[in-house]
Amino acid sequence: MTAHFVDLLDDLRRRSLRMAQLVEEVVREACEAVFQADVEKAKRVVQRDNDVDAEEVEVESEVIRLLALYQPVGSDLRLLCTVLKVNNDLERIADCAVNVAERARHVDARTLAGPYEDLRQMGPIVVHMLHNAVKAYGSQVVDDAQRVLLEEDAVDALYGQIIRRLVAEASASPAKIAAFLDVLSVAKNLERIADHATNIAEDVVFVCTGEIVRHRMH
Amino acid sequence: MVKVAEDQPTEAAEAAWAPMLRMPIPRVPGKPPTPSSECVIRTEQLSIYYGSFAAVREVTLEIPSHRVTAIIGPSGCGKSTLLRAMNRMNDFVPSSTVKGKLFYRGDDIYRPGFDPVELRLRIGMVFQKPNPFPKSIYKNVAWGAAINGYQGNLEELVERALQQAALWEEVKDKLQDSAYALSGGQQQRLCIARAIALQPDVLLMDEPCSALDPIATAHIEDLIDKLKSQYTVVLVTHNMQQAARVSDRTAFMYIGELIEVNDTNVIFTKPGNKRTQDYITGRFG
């Protein structure tokens, strides 16, 4: 029975990791869609979000089933709790990616060039951060997870810069408010993705050590 | 004027919720029980041999007062041997010898001249298989106190012990029936009542639910939880979920050694030792 349970846990972990990789691709595509004004790519992001939603329900059901039938303890319990939490973060990340991609319909790519270079920088950093969080989730190595936590500050700093610039420019050019709101939406959703990536990294620390490191200064 | 939304709670719903809202919320949810400062039993480098075989090896362990301490570990790890050493039941095994110290309330129970019979009045035991005497329910509970010259009201003592063992309501009208007429779970609670009747300080329980069905097991587990307010309980169990449910402290033993002891909450969420981790998650061996 134990060997069977260990196999089921491994299957679940692989499944959750595949979902994480799918979400990572969705975020990458969303960034490409908005920064290259590629509406077709944006449509694909929305379609793939449906796959993520379906997978989220499947993974959650399996976690509940394993908790009910096997009453795991120790590292098995920590793993199942982590899969459940990461599952939620991944679904929210995909939703944020959809929000980013949907801006591709409205945002003029030229708006995002030049003055909003920091927004362009933010995209790859967030993608990189998520990639490292997923990598840490796969490897379950604390050092990998902690590297992700260190990256969050860079994203927050860029987000702060963008907000300050938007406030200044919106005051000066109120006619462009719709475009500014699009920029704000992209920035806000990228910042949220970085937050969810941080959550995933913190959950990796929990699964490895049993320590809850959320809400601490990194 | 603010429009009241239709889905706002009605007065009736609020009335139903109000008592729940008044219920106190624990300040620190999930905080482990405050460790008892008083240590009732303490072993120091205790080793127990059967002939030349060391069944228990240099175990140092403290049993806190008014707590349930569970001892878990695979078959043959020495947990029952350690438990039986606590009221010198191993004295009945001719080949057994003891090295190290075992203190009950500061007194070394293996020192020359120590009276094990007196000790067993203070440290009662409940065994794996219910073992009532071939007598009435009443006599099963009264017997120990009677032969030890109990001067009080025996009927009151029997009723109190049966109530504490959560059996009174089921047997109060048939106290003169044979104890053998009871179900397995009732017989085990009768054995607990028999131990309680002697008004012990500590209750040792050696897999008290292993011969019982899930309902009877749940009765005993509820009972163990209640008993700790008056007694110190040491529980040996194969059932890890049971240890997790009923104990405050858990000790894990393996091949005669004490590998880890900690708050049960810690042992079952983030054990410190890999062997504990492997055992509780069933990856052992």
XYZ file of C-alpha atoms in Angstrom:
503
model
C 0.000 0.000 0.000
C 2.835 2.374 0.884
C 4.603 1.700 -2.414
C 1.319 2.382 -4.195
C 0.873 5.659 -2.293
C 4.428 6.726 -3.097
C 3.708 6.055 -6.790
C 0.512 8.111 -6.584
C 2.405 10.979 -4.937
C 5.066 10.844 -7.651
C 2.385 10.875 -10.360
C 0.691 13.868 -8.737
C 3.953 15.735 -8.373
C 4.838 15.132 -12.032
C 1.372 16.253 -13.063
C 1.617 19.453 -11.011
C 5.064 20.128 -12.437
C 3.799 19.670 -16.009
C 1.045 22.157 -15.213
C 3.679 24.571 -13.881
C 5.638 24.244 -17.117
C 2.471 24.870 -19.130
C 1.783 28.007 -17.083
C 5.365 29.158 -17.614
C 4.863 28.858 -21.388
C 1.555 30.714 -21.157
C 3.236 33.628 -19.352
C 6.049 33.735 -21.916
C 3.513 33.800 -24.741
C 1.458 36.487 -23.019
C 4.541 38.719 -22.815
C 5.322 38.085 -26.475
C 1.708 38.806 -27.395
C 1.621 42.170 -25.661
C 5.117 43.385 -26.492
C 4.869 42.277 -30.142
C 1.166 43.238 -30.427
C 0.478 39.691 -31.650
C -3.293 39.214 -31.381
C -3.171 35.576 -32.561
C -0.762 34.723 -29.780
C -3.037 36.508 -27.325
C -5.926 34.281 -28.440
C -3.796 31.193 -27.872
C -3.021 32.341 -24.319
C -6.753 32.549 -23.587
C -7.312 29.062 -25.018
C -4.474 27.556 -22.990
C -5.841 29.158 -19.844
C -8.830 26.821 -20.232
C -6.416 23.865 -20.159
C -4.832 25.271 -16.996
C -8.247 25.684 -15.353
C -9.218 22.080 -16.160
C -5.897 20.779 -14.872
C -6.223 22.828 -11.686
C -9.497 21.053 -10.866
C -7.990 17.627 -11.618
C -4.938 18.225 -9.420
C -7.037 19.589 -6.558
C -9.366 16.576 -6.720
C -6.421 14.198 -6.581
C -4.907 16.001 -3.561
C -8.233 15.768 -1.712
C -8.560 12.092 -2.626
C -5.055 11.264 -1.355
C -5.584 13.234 1.867
C -8.858 11.412 2.524
C -7.683 7.918 1.680
C -4.111 7.845 2.992
C -3.986 10.401 5.843
C -0.359 11.294 5.057
C 2.029 12.741 7.635
C 5.500 14.287 7.667
C 7.049 15.100 4.295
C 4.132 13.486 2.416
C 1.674 15.801 4.159
C 3.874 18.813 3.440
C 4.120 17.821 -0.215
C 0.358 17.458 -0.627
C -0.319 20.797 1.085
C 2.288 22.408 -1.153
C 0.855 20.896 -4.335
C -2.546 22.270 -3.356
C -1.182 25.765 -2.726
C 1.063 25.848 -5.780
C -1.904 24.622 -7.831
C -3.844 27.695 -6.759
C -0.910 30.014 -7.524
C -0.461 28.490 -10.974
C -4.106 29.004 -11.842
C -3.915 32.640 -10.747
C -0.701 33.156 -12.725
C -2.438 31.882 -15.850
C -5.313 34.322 -15.190
C -2.791 37.174 -14.911
C -1.193 36.008 -18.164
C -4.602 36.227 -19.837
C -5.000 39.769 -18.511
C -1.593 40.688 -19.939
C -2.311 39.041 -23.292
C -5.688 40.731 -23.622
C -3.941 44.112 -23.602
C -2.406 43.117 -26.955
C -5.727 44.034 -28.577
C -5.558 47.587 -27.239
C -1.992 48.572 -26.589
C -0.132 50.136 -29.417
C 3.259 48.399 -29.396
C 4.834 51.794 -29.858
C 3.372 52.935 -26.553
C 5.385 50.260 -24.836
C 8.613 51.256 -26.537
C 10.740 54.204 -25.522
C 9.409 55.690 -22.291
C 8.144 52.338 -21.054
C 11.386 50.499 -21.500
C 11.194 49.490 -17.818
C 7.938 47.651 -18.584
C 9.743 45.773 -21.364
C 12.476 44.888 -18.895
C 9.922 43.677 -16.383
C 8.551 40.987 -18.714
C 11.746 38.903 -19.082
C 12.570 39.302 -15.377
C 9.152 37.980 -14.381
C 9.426 35.124 -16.900
C 12.881 34.292 -15.541
C 11.630 34.452 -11.969
C 8.745 32.113 -12.720
C 11.077 29.758 -14.563
C 13.339 29.570 -11.518
C 10.365 29.054 -9.190
C 9.144 26.157 -11.345
C 12.685 24.791 -11.481
C 12.895 24.949 -7.665
C 9.494 23.263 -7.434
C 10.847 20.455 -9.590
C 14.206 20.108 -7.846
C 12.893 20.809 -4.326
C 16.209 22.427 -3.458
C 16.033 25.251 -0.903
C 18.872 27.246 -2.510
C 17.027 27.290 -5.850
C 13.926 28.602 -4.087
C 15.818 31.274 -2.188
C 17.301 32.669 -5.425
C 13.726 33.341 -6.580
C 12.955 35.250 -3.404
C 15.914 37.560 -4.055
C 14.572 38.523 -7.505
C 11.307 39.892 -6.205
C 12.855 43.218 -5.193
C 13.959 43.976 -8.768
C 10.386 43.484 -10.027
C 8.946 45.642 -7.253
C 11.455 48.391 -8.044
C 10.534 48.398 -11.746
C 6.836 48.379 -10.898
C 7.352 51.399 -8.636
C 9.169 53.272 -11.416
C 6.371 52.542 -13.895
C 3.673 53.724 -11.515
C 5.530 56.964 -10.785
C 5.978 57.648 -14.521
C 2.315 56.839 -15.241
C 1.125 59.219 -12.561
C 3.304 62.002 -13.932
C 2.338 61.429 -17.566
C -1.358 60.914 -16.874
C -1.425 64.304 -15.158
C 0.279 65.896 -18.127
C -1.702 64.102 -20.862
C -5.150 63.171 -19.567
C -6.361 62.414 -23.106
C -4.127 59.326 -23.172
C -5.625 57.855 -20.016
C -6.896 54.698 -21.760
C -3.398 53.860 -22.991
C -1.959 54.544 -19.549
C -4.478 52.182 -17.980
C -3.399 49.454 -20.391
C 0.217 49.972 -19.380
C -0.828 49.924 -15.728
C -2.739 46.699 -16.255
C 0.246 44.959 -17.878
C 2.578 46.164 -15.128
C 0.178 45.200 -12.356
C -0.404 41.700 -13.720
C 3.315 41.096 -14.236
C 3.916 42.203 -10.664
C 1.203 39.786 -9.469
C 2.825 36.940 -11.420
C 6.103 37.713 -9.642
C 4.248 37.583 -6.303
C 2.789 34.174 -7.147
C 6.243 32.945 -8.227
C 7.515 34.083 -4.831
C 4.706 32.128 -3.145
C 5.750 29.010 -5.047
C 9.373 29.469 -3.952
C 8.258 29.935 -0.333
C 6.214 26.756 -0.570
C 9.290 24.912 -1.845
C 11.140 26.039 1.293
C 8.210 24.689 3.336
C 8.129 21.320 1.624
C 11.895 20.925 2.097
C 12.233 22.169 5.678
C 8.786 22.408 7.268
C 9.461 26.113 7.905
C 6.828 28.681 6.903
C 8.897 31.604 5.578
C 6.059 33.755 4.243
C 5.820 37.338 5.474
C 9.475 37.430 6.476
C 12.000 39.859 5.090
C 14.033 37.945 2.509
C -30.457 55.729 1.933
C -28.461 52.564 1.633
C -30.346 49.816 -0.112
C -30.219 46.522 1.739
C -29.071 43.704 -0.509
C -31.364 40.711 -0.676
C -28.665 38.269 0.333
C -27.895 40.050 3.580
C -28.308 37.778 6.584
C -31.752 37.748 8.095
C -32.267 38.257 11.800
C -32.792 34.527 12.222
C -29.523 33.765 10.484
C -27.756 36.336 12.604
C -29.245 34.804 15.714
C -27.944 31.422 14.646
C -24.484 32.815 13.998
C -24.210 34.983 17.076
C -23.315 32.204 19.551
C -20.620 30.976 17.184
C -19.127 34.436 16.950
C -18.975 34.640 20.730
C -16.973 31.407 20.949
C -13.388 32.080 21.980
C -10.756 31.755 19.284
C -7.458 30.189 20.369
C -4.798 32.864 20.534
C -2.241 30.752 18.720
C -4.013 28.102 16.628
C -2.117 24.856 16.394
C 0.202 25.711 19.242
C 1.443 22.534 20.896
C 0.287 21.848 24.442
C 2.252 23.628 27.085
C 4.864 21.181 28.310
C 4.137 19.947 31.771
C 6.889 21.021 34.103
C 6.399 17.971 36.268
C 8.118 14.782 35.174
C 6.476 11.659 36.602
C 8.692 8.961 35.135
C 12.253 9.419 33.944
C 14.615 6.863 32.471
C 18.340 7.464 32.352
C 20.480 5.375 30.020
C 18.039 2.523 30.586
C 18.918 -0.789 28.930
C 16.813 -3.934 29.267
C 18.138 -7.341 28.334
C 16.503 -10.703 27.720
C 19.483 -12.945 28.372
C 22.247 -11.334 26.316
C 19.827 -9.633 23.878
C 19.415 -5.902 24.460
C 15.733 -5.169 23.805
C 16.063 -1.561 25.019
C 19.341 0.323 24.635
C 20.377 3.281 26.745
C 17.047 5.062 26.579
C 16.741 8.422 28.317
C 13.147 9.608 28.330
C 10.912 11.824 30.449
C 7.191 11.205 30.877
C 5.434 14.501 31.728
C 2.576 14.657 34.180
C -1.032 14.750 32.928
C -0.057 14.252 29.334
C -0.484 11.332 26.961
C 2.900 10.102 25.783
C 2.791 7.673 22.877
C 5.626 5.268 22.139
C 5.685 4.164 18.518
C 8.011 1.996 16.471
C 8.097 -1.197 14.416
C 7.565 -4.631 15.953
C 10.471 -5.696 18.124
C 11.736 -2.138 18.676
C 11.438 -2.498 22.458
C 8.477 -0.194 23.060
C 6.417 -2.724 25.063
C 9.516 -3.800 26.982
C 10.155 -0.171 27.912
C 6.515 0.290 28.925
C 6.503 -2.843 31.082
C 9.712 -1.713 32.768
C 7.838 1.331 34.069
C 5.891 -0.743 36.572
C 8.364 -3.616 36.752
C 6.200 -6.076 34.865
C 9.413 -7.371 33.278
C 10.278 -8.849 36.671
C 8.070 -11.766 35.639
C 10.403 -12.605 32.733
C 13.175 -14.642 34.413
C 15.897 -13.821 31.871
C 15.336 -10.043 31.939
C 17.894 -7.720 33.478
C 17.997 -3.943 33.705
C 20.882 -1.481 33.486
C 20.601 2.246 33.970
C 18.005 4.070 36.018
C 14.246 4.369 35.998
C 12.770 6.926 38.364
C 9.134 7.228 39.400
C 8.619 10.598 41.044
C 12.313 10.769 41.787
C 12.574 7.324 43.337
C 14.703 4.697 41.572
C 12.270 1.805 41.149
C 15.040 -0.729 40.495
C 16.947 0.036 43.674
C 17.266 -2.797 46.168
C 14.382 -2.871 48.608
C 11.914 -1.042 46.367
C 8.447 -2.633 46.586
C 7.139 -3.406 43.052
C 3.681 -4.359 44.365
C 3.249 -0.893 45.872
C 4.541 0.566 42.583
C 1.890 -1.289 40.562
C -0.821 0.263 42.716
C 0.449 3.684 41.612
C 1.184 2.724 38.008
C -1.663 0.703 36.517
C -1.609 -1.181 33.268
C -4.069 -1.956 30.487
C -3.108 -4.700 28.069
C -3.564 -5.314 24.365
C -6.280 -7.901 24.797
C -9.077 -7.170 27.264
C -8.538 -9.521 30.190
C -11.490 -9.262 32.597
C -11.649 -11.712 35.470
C -14.253 -14.504 35.215
C -16.419 -12.592 37.652
C -19.219 -10.055 37.610
C -18.721 -6.550 36.234
C -18.961 -5.199 39.772
C -16.357 -7.589 41.183
C -13.956 -6.886 38.354
C -13.813 -3.239 39.352
C -14.068 -3.712 43.129
C -11.645 -6.593 43.440
C -8.330 -4.715 43.391
C -9.488 -2.138 45.898
C -11.072 -4.775 48.147
C -7.968 -6.945 48.433
C -5.891 -3.851 49.125
C -8.047 -3.057 52.132
C -10.020 -0.143 50.692
C -11.851 1.476 53.610
C -14.319 3.677 51.699
C -17.630 2.912 50.053
C -16.923 0.237 47.441
C -20.165 0.843 45.554
C -19.315 4.497 45.109
C -15.800 3.585 44.023
C -17.128 1.147 41.405
C -19.599 3.701 40.062
C -16.952 6.431 39.905
C -14.451 4.176 38.122
C -17.055 2.989 35.621
C -18.130 6.574 34.973
C -14.549 7.681 34.405
C -14.127 4.765 32.018
C -17.277 5.908 30.137
C -18.945 2.549 30.778
C -21.374 3.319 33.615
C -24.402 4.161 31.475
C -24.048 0.892 29.580
C -23.652 -1.431 32.585
C -25.330 0.269 35.557
C -28.348 -2.058 35.353
C -26.370 -5.257 35.022
C -23.467 -4.923 37.424
C -23.879 -8.521 38.580
C -23.703 -9.942 35.041
C -20.539 -11.698 33.959
C -17.876 -9.409 32.529
C -17.555 -11.924 29.723
C -21.023 -10.903 28.498
C -19.654 -7.494 27.488
C -18.387 -6.663 23.999
C -14.643 -6.412 23.364
C -14.685 -2.627 23.555
C -16.743 -2.694 26.757
C -14.406 -5.302 28.262
C -11.434 -3.046 27.510
C -13.160 -0.083 29.169
C -13.920 -2.376 32.109
C -10.202 -3.152 32.364
C -9.506 0.590 32.350
C -12.150 1.055 35.079
C -10.458 -1.742 37.046
C -7.125 0.066 36.777
C -8.688 3.441 37.656
C -10.437 1.975 40.725
C -7.044 1.676 42.387
C -6.690 5.447 41.956
C -3.317 5.208 40.263
C -1.026 8.063 39.311
C -0.028 6.681 35.914
C -1.812 4.460 33.381
C 0.324 2.354 31.067
C -1.540 1.182 27.977
C -0.037 -1.489 25.774
C -1.842 -1.312 22.428
C -5.217 -1.013 24.142
C -7.196 -0.825 20.893
C -5.478 -3.370 18.711
C -8.154 -6.009 19.359
C -11.058 -3.579 18.926
C -13.228 -2.429 16.024
C -13.159 1.233 14.889
C -16.184 2.272 16.988
C -14.805 0.705 20.169
C -11.402 2.222 19.322
C -12.986 5.668 19.051
C -14.583 5.173 22.504
C -11.204 4.284 24.041
C -9.453 7.185 22.303
C -12.065 9.637 23.615
C -11.590 8.095 27.030
C -7.786 8.448 26.905
C -8.228 12.123 26.084
C -10.447 12.577 29.161
C -8.239 10.479 31.458
C -5.226 12.727 31.054
C -6.875 15.424 33.157
C -6.510 13.085 36.142
C -3.786 10.642 35.179
C -0.519 10.525 33.324
C -0.908 8.159 30.383
C 1.792 6.251 28.505
C 0.492 4.553 25.390
C 2.242 2.005 23.214
C 0.605 1.751 19.826
C 1.222 0.325 16.391
C -1.363 2.685 15.013
C 0.382 5.907 14.094
C -2.855 7.740 13.380
C -3.933 6.838 16.901
C -0.709 8.249 18.338
C -1.266 11.396 16.265
C -4.878 11.708 17.435
C -4.580 11.096 21.158
C -1.065 11.872 22.342
C 0.642 15.112 23.317
C 4.170 13.731 23.074
C 5.440 10.967 20.829
C 8.583 8.893 21.224
C 9.861 6.881 18.265
C 11.928 3.760 18.973
C 13.881 1.604 16.576
C 15.878 -1.557 17.367
C 15.837 -0.798 21.067
C 16.966 2.820 20.726
C 14.984 5.961 21.313
C 15.417 7.797 18.024
C 13.363 10.901 18.637
C 10.910 12.326 21.133
C 9.002 15.560 20.653
C 5.551 17.126 20.655
C 3.268 14.888 18.589
C 2.482 17.823 16.333
C 6.156 18.142 15.431
C 6.797 14.407 15.022
C 3.972 14.081 12.489
C 4.636 17.242 10.483
C 8.376 17.840 10.539
C 10.245 15.094 12.340
C 13.888 15.844 12.974
C 15.293 12.412 12.217
C 15.207 10.683 8.845
C 14.391 7.311 10.425
C 11.345 8.846 12.110
C 10.357 10.405 8.792
C 10.723 7.062 6.989
C 8.745 5.229 9.652
C 5.786 7.591 9.935
C 5.452 7.822 6.151
C 5.591 4.027 5.837
C 8.855 3.900 3.900
C 10.587 1.884 6.535
C 12.612 -1.259 6.061
